[in-house]
PDB file of C-alpha atoms in Angstrom:
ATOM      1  CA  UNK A   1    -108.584  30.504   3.416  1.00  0.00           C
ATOM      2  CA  UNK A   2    -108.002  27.204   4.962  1.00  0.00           C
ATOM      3  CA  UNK A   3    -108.507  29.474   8.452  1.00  0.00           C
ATOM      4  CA  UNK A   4    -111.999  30.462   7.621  1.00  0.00           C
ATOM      5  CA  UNK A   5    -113.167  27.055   6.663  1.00  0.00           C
ATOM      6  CA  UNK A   6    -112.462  26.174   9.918  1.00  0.00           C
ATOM      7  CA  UNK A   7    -113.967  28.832  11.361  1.00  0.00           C
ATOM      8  CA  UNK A   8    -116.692  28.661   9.318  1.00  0.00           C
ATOM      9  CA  UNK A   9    -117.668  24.790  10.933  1.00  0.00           C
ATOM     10  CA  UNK A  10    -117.181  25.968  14.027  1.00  0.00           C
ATOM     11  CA  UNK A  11    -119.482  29.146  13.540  1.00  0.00           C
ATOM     12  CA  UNK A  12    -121.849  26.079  12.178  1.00  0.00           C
ATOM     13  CA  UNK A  13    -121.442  23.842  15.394  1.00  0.00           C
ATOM     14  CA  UNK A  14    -122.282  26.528  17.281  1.00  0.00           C
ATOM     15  CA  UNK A  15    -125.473  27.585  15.415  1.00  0.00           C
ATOM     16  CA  UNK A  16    -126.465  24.523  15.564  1.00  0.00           C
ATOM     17  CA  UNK A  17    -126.499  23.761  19.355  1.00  0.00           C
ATOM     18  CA  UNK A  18    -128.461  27.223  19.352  1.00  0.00           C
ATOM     19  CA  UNK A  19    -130.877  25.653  16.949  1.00  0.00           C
ATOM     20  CA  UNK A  20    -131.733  28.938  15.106  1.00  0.00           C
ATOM     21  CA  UNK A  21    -134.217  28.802  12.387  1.00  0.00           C
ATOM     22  CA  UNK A  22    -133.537  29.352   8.953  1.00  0.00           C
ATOM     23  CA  UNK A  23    -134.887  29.779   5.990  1.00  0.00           C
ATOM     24  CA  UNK A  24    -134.312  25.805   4.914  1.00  0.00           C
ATOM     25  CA  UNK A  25    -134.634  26.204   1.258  1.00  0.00           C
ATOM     26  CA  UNK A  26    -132.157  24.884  -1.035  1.00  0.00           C
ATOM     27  CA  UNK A  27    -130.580  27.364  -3.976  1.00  0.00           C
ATOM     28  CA  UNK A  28    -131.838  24.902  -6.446  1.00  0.00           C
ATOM     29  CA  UNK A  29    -128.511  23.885  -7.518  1.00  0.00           C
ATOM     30  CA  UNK A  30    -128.253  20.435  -8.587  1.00  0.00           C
ATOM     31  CA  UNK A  31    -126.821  19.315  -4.940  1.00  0.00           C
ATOM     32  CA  UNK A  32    -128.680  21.681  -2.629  1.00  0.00           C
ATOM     33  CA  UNK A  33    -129.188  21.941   1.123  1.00  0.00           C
ATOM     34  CA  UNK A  34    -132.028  19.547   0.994  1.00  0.00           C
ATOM     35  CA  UNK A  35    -130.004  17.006  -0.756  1.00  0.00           C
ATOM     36  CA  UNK A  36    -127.355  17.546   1.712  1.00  0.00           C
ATOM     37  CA  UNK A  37    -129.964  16.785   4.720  1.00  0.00           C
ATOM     38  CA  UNK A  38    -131.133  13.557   2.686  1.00  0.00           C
ATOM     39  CA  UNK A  39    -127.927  12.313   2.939  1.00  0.00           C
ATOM     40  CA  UNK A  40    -127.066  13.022   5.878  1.00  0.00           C
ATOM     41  CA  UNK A  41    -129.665  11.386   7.323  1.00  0.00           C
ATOM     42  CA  UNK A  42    -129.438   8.162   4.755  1.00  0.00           C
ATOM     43  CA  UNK A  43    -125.978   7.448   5.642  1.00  0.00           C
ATOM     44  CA  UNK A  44    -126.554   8.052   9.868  1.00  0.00           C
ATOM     45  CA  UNK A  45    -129.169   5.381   9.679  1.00  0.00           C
ATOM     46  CA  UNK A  46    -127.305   3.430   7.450  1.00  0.00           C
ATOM     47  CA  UNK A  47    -124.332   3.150   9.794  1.00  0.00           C
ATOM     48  CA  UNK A  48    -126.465   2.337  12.709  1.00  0.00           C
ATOM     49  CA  UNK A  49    -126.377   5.729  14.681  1.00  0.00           C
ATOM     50  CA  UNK A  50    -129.421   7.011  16.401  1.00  0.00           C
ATOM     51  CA  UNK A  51    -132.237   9.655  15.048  1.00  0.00           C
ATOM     52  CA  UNK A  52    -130.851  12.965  16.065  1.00  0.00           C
ATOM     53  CA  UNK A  53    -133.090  14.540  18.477  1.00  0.00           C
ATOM     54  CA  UNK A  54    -131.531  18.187  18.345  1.00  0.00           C
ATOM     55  CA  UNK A  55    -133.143  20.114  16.101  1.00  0.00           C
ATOM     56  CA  UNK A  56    -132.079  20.037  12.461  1.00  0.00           C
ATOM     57  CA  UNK A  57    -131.008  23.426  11.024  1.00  0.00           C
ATOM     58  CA  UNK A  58    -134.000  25.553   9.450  1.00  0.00           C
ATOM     59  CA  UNK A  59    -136.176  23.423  12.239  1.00  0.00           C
ATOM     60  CA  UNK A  60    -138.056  26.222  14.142  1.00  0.00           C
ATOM     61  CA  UNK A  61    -137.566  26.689  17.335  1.00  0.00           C
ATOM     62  CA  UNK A  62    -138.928  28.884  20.233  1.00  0.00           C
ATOM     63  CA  UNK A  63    -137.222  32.441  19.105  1.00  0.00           C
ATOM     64  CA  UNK A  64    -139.448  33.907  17.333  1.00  0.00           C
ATOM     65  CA  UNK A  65    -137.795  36.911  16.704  1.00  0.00           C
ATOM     66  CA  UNK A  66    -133.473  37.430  16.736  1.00  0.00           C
ATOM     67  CA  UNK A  67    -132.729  39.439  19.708  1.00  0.00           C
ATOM     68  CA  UNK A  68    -129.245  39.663  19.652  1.00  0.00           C
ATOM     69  CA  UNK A  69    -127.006  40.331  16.572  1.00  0.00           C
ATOM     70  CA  UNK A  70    -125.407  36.377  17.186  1.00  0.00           C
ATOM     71  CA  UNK A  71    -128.981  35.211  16.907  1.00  0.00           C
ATOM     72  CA  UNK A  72    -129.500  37.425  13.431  1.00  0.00           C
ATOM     73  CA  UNK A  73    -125.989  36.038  11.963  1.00  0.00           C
ATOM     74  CA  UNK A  74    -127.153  32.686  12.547  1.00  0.00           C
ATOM     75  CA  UNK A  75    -130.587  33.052  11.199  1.00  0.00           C
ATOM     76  CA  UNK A  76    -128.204  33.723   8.243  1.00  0.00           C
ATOM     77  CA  UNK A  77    -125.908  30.660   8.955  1.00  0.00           C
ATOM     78  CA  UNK A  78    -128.931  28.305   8.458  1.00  0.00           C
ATOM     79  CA  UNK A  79    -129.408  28.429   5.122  1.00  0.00           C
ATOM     80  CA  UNK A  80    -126.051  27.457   4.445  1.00  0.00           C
ATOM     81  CA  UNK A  81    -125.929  24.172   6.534  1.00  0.00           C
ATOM     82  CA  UNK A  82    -127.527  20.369   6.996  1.00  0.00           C
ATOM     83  CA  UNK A  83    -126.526  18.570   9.765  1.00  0.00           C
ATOM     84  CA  UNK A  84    -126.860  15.836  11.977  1.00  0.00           C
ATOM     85  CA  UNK A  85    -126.094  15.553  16.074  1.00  0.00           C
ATOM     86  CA  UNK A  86    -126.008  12.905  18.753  1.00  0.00           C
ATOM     87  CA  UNK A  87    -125.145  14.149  22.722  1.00  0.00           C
ATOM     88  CA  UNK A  88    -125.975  11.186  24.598  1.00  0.00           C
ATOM     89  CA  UNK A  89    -125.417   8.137  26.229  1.00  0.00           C
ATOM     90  CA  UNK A  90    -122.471   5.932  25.576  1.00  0.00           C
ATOM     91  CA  UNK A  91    -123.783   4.155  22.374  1.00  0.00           C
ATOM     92  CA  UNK A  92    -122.467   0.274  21.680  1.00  0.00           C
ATOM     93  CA  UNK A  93    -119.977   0.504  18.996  1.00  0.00           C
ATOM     94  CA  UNK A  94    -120.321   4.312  19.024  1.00  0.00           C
ATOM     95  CA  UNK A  95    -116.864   4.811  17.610  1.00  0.00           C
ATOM     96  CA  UNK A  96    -117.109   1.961  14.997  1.00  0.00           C
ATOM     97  CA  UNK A  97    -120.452   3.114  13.645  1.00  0.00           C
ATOM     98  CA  UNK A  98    -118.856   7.092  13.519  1.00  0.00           C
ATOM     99  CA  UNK A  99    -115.858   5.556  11.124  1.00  0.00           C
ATOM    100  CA  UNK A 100    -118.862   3.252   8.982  1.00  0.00           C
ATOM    101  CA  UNK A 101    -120.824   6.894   8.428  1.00  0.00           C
ATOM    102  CA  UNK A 102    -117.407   8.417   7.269  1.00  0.00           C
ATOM    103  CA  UNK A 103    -117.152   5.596   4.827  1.00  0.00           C
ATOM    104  CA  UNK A 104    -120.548   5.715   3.825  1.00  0.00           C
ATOM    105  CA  UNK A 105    -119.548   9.286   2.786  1.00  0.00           C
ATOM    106  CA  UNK A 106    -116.652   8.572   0.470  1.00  0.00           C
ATOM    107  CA  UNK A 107    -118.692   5.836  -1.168  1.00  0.00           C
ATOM    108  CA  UNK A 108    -120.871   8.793  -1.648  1.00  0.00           C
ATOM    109  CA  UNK A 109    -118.702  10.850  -3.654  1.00  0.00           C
ATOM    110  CA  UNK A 110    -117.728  12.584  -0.511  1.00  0.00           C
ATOM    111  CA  UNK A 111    -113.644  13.325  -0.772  1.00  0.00           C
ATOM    112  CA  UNK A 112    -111.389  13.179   2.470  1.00  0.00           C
ATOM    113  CA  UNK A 113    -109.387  16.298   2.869  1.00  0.00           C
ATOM    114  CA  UNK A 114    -107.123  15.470   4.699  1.00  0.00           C
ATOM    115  CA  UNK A 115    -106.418  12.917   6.805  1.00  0.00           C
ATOM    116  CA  UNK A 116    -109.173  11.957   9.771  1.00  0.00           C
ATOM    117  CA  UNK A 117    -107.623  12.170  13.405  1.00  0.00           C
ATOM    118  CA  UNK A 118    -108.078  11.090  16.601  1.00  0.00           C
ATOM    119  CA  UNK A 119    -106.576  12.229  19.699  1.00  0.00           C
ATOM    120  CA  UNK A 120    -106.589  10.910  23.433  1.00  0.00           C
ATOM    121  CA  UNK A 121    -107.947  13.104  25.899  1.00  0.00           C
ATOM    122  CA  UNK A 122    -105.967  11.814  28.691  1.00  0.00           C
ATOM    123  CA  UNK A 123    -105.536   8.566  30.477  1.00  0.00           C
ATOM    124  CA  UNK A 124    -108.902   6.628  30.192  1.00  0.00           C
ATOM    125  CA  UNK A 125    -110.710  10.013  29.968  1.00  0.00           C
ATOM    126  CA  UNK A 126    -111.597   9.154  26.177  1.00  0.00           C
ATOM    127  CA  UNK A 127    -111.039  10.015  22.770  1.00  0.00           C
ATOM    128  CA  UNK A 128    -111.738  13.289  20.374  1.00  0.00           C
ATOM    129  CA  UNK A 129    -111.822  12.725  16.596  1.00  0.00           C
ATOM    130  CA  UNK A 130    -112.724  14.358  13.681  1.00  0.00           C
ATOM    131  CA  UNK A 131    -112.439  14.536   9.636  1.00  0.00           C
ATOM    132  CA  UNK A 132    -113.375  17.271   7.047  1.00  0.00           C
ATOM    133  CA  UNK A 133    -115.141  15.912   3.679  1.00  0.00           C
ATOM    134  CA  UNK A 134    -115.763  17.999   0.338  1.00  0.00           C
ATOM    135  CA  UNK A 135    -118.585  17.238  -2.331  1.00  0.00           C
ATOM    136  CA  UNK A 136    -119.964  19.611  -5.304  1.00  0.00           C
ATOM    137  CA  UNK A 137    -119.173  22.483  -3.447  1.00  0.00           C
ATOM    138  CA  UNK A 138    -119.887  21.423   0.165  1.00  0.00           C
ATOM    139  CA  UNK A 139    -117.214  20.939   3.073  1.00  0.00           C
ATOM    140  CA  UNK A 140    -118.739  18.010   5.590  1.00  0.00           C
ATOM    141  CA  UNK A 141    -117.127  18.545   9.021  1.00  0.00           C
ATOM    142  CA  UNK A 142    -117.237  14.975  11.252  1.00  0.00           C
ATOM    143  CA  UNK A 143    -117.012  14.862  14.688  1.00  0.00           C
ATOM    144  CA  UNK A 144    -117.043  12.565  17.428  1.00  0.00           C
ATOM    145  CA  UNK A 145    -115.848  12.869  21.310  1.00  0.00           C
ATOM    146  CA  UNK A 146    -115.983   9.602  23.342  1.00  0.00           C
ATOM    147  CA  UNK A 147    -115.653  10.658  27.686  1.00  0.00           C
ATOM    148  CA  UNK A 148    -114.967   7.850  29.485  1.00  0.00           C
ATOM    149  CA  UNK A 149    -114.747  10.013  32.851  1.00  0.00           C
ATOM    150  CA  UNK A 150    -117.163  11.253  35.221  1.00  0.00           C
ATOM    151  CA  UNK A 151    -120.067  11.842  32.746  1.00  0.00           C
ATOM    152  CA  UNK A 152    -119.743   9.316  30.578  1.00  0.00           C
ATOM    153  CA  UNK A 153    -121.149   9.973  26.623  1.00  0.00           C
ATOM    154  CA  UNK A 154    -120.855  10.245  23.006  1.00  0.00           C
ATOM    155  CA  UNK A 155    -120.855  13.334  21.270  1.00  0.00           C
ATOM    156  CA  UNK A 156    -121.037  12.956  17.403  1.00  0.00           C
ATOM    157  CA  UNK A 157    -121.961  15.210  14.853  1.00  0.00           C
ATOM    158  CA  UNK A 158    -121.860  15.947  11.116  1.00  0.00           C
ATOM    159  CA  UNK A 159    -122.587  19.012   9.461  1.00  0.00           C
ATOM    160  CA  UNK A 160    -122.096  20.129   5.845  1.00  0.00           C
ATOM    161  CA  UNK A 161    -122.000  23.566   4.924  1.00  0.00           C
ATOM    162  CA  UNK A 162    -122.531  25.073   1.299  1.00  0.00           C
ATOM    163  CA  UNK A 163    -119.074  26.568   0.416  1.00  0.00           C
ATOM    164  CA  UNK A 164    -120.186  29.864  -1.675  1.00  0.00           C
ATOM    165  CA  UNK A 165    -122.956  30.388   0.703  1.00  0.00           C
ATOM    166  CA  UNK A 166    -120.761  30.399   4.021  1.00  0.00           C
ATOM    167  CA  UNK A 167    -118.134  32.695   1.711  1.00  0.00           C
ATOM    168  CA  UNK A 168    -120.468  35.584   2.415  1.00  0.00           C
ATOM    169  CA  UNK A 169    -119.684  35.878   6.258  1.00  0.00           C
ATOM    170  CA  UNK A 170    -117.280  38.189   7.307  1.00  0.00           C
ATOM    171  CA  UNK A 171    -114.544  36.973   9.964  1.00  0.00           C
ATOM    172  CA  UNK A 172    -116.042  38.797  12.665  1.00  0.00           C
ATOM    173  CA  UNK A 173    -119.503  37.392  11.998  1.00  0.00           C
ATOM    174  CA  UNK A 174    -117.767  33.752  12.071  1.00  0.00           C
ATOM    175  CA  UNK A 175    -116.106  35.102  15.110  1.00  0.00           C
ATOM    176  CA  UNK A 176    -119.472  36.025  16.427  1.00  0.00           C
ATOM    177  CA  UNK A 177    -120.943  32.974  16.056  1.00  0.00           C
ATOM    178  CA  UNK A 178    -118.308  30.579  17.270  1.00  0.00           C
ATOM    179  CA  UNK A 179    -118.008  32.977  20.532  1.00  0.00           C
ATOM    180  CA  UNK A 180    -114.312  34.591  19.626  1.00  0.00           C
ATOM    181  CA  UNK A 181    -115.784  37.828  19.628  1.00  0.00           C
ATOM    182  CA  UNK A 182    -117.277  40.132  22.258  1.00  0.00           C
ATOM    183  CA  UNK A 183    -120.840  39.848  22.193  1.00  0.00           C
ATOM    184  CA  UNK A 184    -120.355  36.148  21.057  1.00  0.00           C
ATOM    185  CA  UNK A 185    -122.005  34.735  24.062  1.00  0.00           C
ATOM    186  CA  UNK A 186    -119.637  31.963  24.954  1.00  0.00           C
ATOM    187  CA  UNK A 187    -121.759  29.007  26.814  1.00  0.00           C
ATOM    188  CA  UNK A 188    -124.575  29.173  24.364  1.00  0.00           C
TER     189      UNK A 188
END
């Protein structure tokens, strides 16, 4: 199952680059999607980090309508996720603020599972790192990619997804979205 979590926040990274609308209301449970977003956006600030200025999920966005069955499965895939995203400039500290979110987190209530990692991405091209975080029935995936070559920027993002919500996606529409599939649209 382990497998499909990970597919499942990589289906999410991807919907969210596409910035499909969703429906944006919470289930009403007692830590909801809303609360999630709160959050999210409480502990960003908190740690320094910049106002995302992707669009959050449930944002609208110029599709009106789902043309393609990717587009309808992450209509879907909204309602299950809050999230926040920074694709930018280098930012000063960039890397320390990323691990002072993370702790804001688990002061939270937010669990580690697992351990966080960070990887080099070859000599003086940067560093990739990442963490996954569970709360009340939520799995938090953190990510942040530091190049140091040619096009220098940080890429950070952190995006919860509702556990029993993103349990009612098959594989192949969490193949779909992350692009594994035919008809996936890698690139978008």
């Amino acid at each position: 199952m382990q497998g499909k979590g990970r597919a499942a926040s990589a289906a999410l990274a991807v919907v969210l680059a596409l910035g499909a609308a969703g429906c944006g209301a919470g289930d009403g449970a007692a830590y909801g999607r809303e609360a999630a977003q709160a959050e999210i956006r409480t502990v960003v600030a908190g740690a320094g980090l910049p106002e995302s200025k992707l669009p959050e999920p449930g944002e609208a966005t110029g599709t009106a309508v789902p043309a393609t069955e990717r587009e309808r499965v992450a209509r879907r895939a909204e309602a299950c996720a809050a999230a926040w995203q920074y694709a930018g400039p280098v930012l000063d500290g960039g890397r320390e603020k990323y691990e002072k979110a993370l702790d804001a987190f688990v002061a939270a209530g937010w669990t580690e599972s697992g351990k966080r990692w960070e990887d080099e991405l070859g000599e003086g091209a940067g560093t990739a790192g990442g963490a996954l975080l569970k709360k009340a029935g939520w799995s938090l995936s953190a990510r942040h990619h530091a190049s140091r070559q040619g096009l220098s920027m940080d890429v950070m993002a952190f995006t919860a997804t509702e556990d029993a919500c993103m349990e009612q996606f098959t594989e192949q529409e969490l193949d779909l979205l992350s692009g594994d599939r035919p008809g996936g649209e890698p690139g978008h």
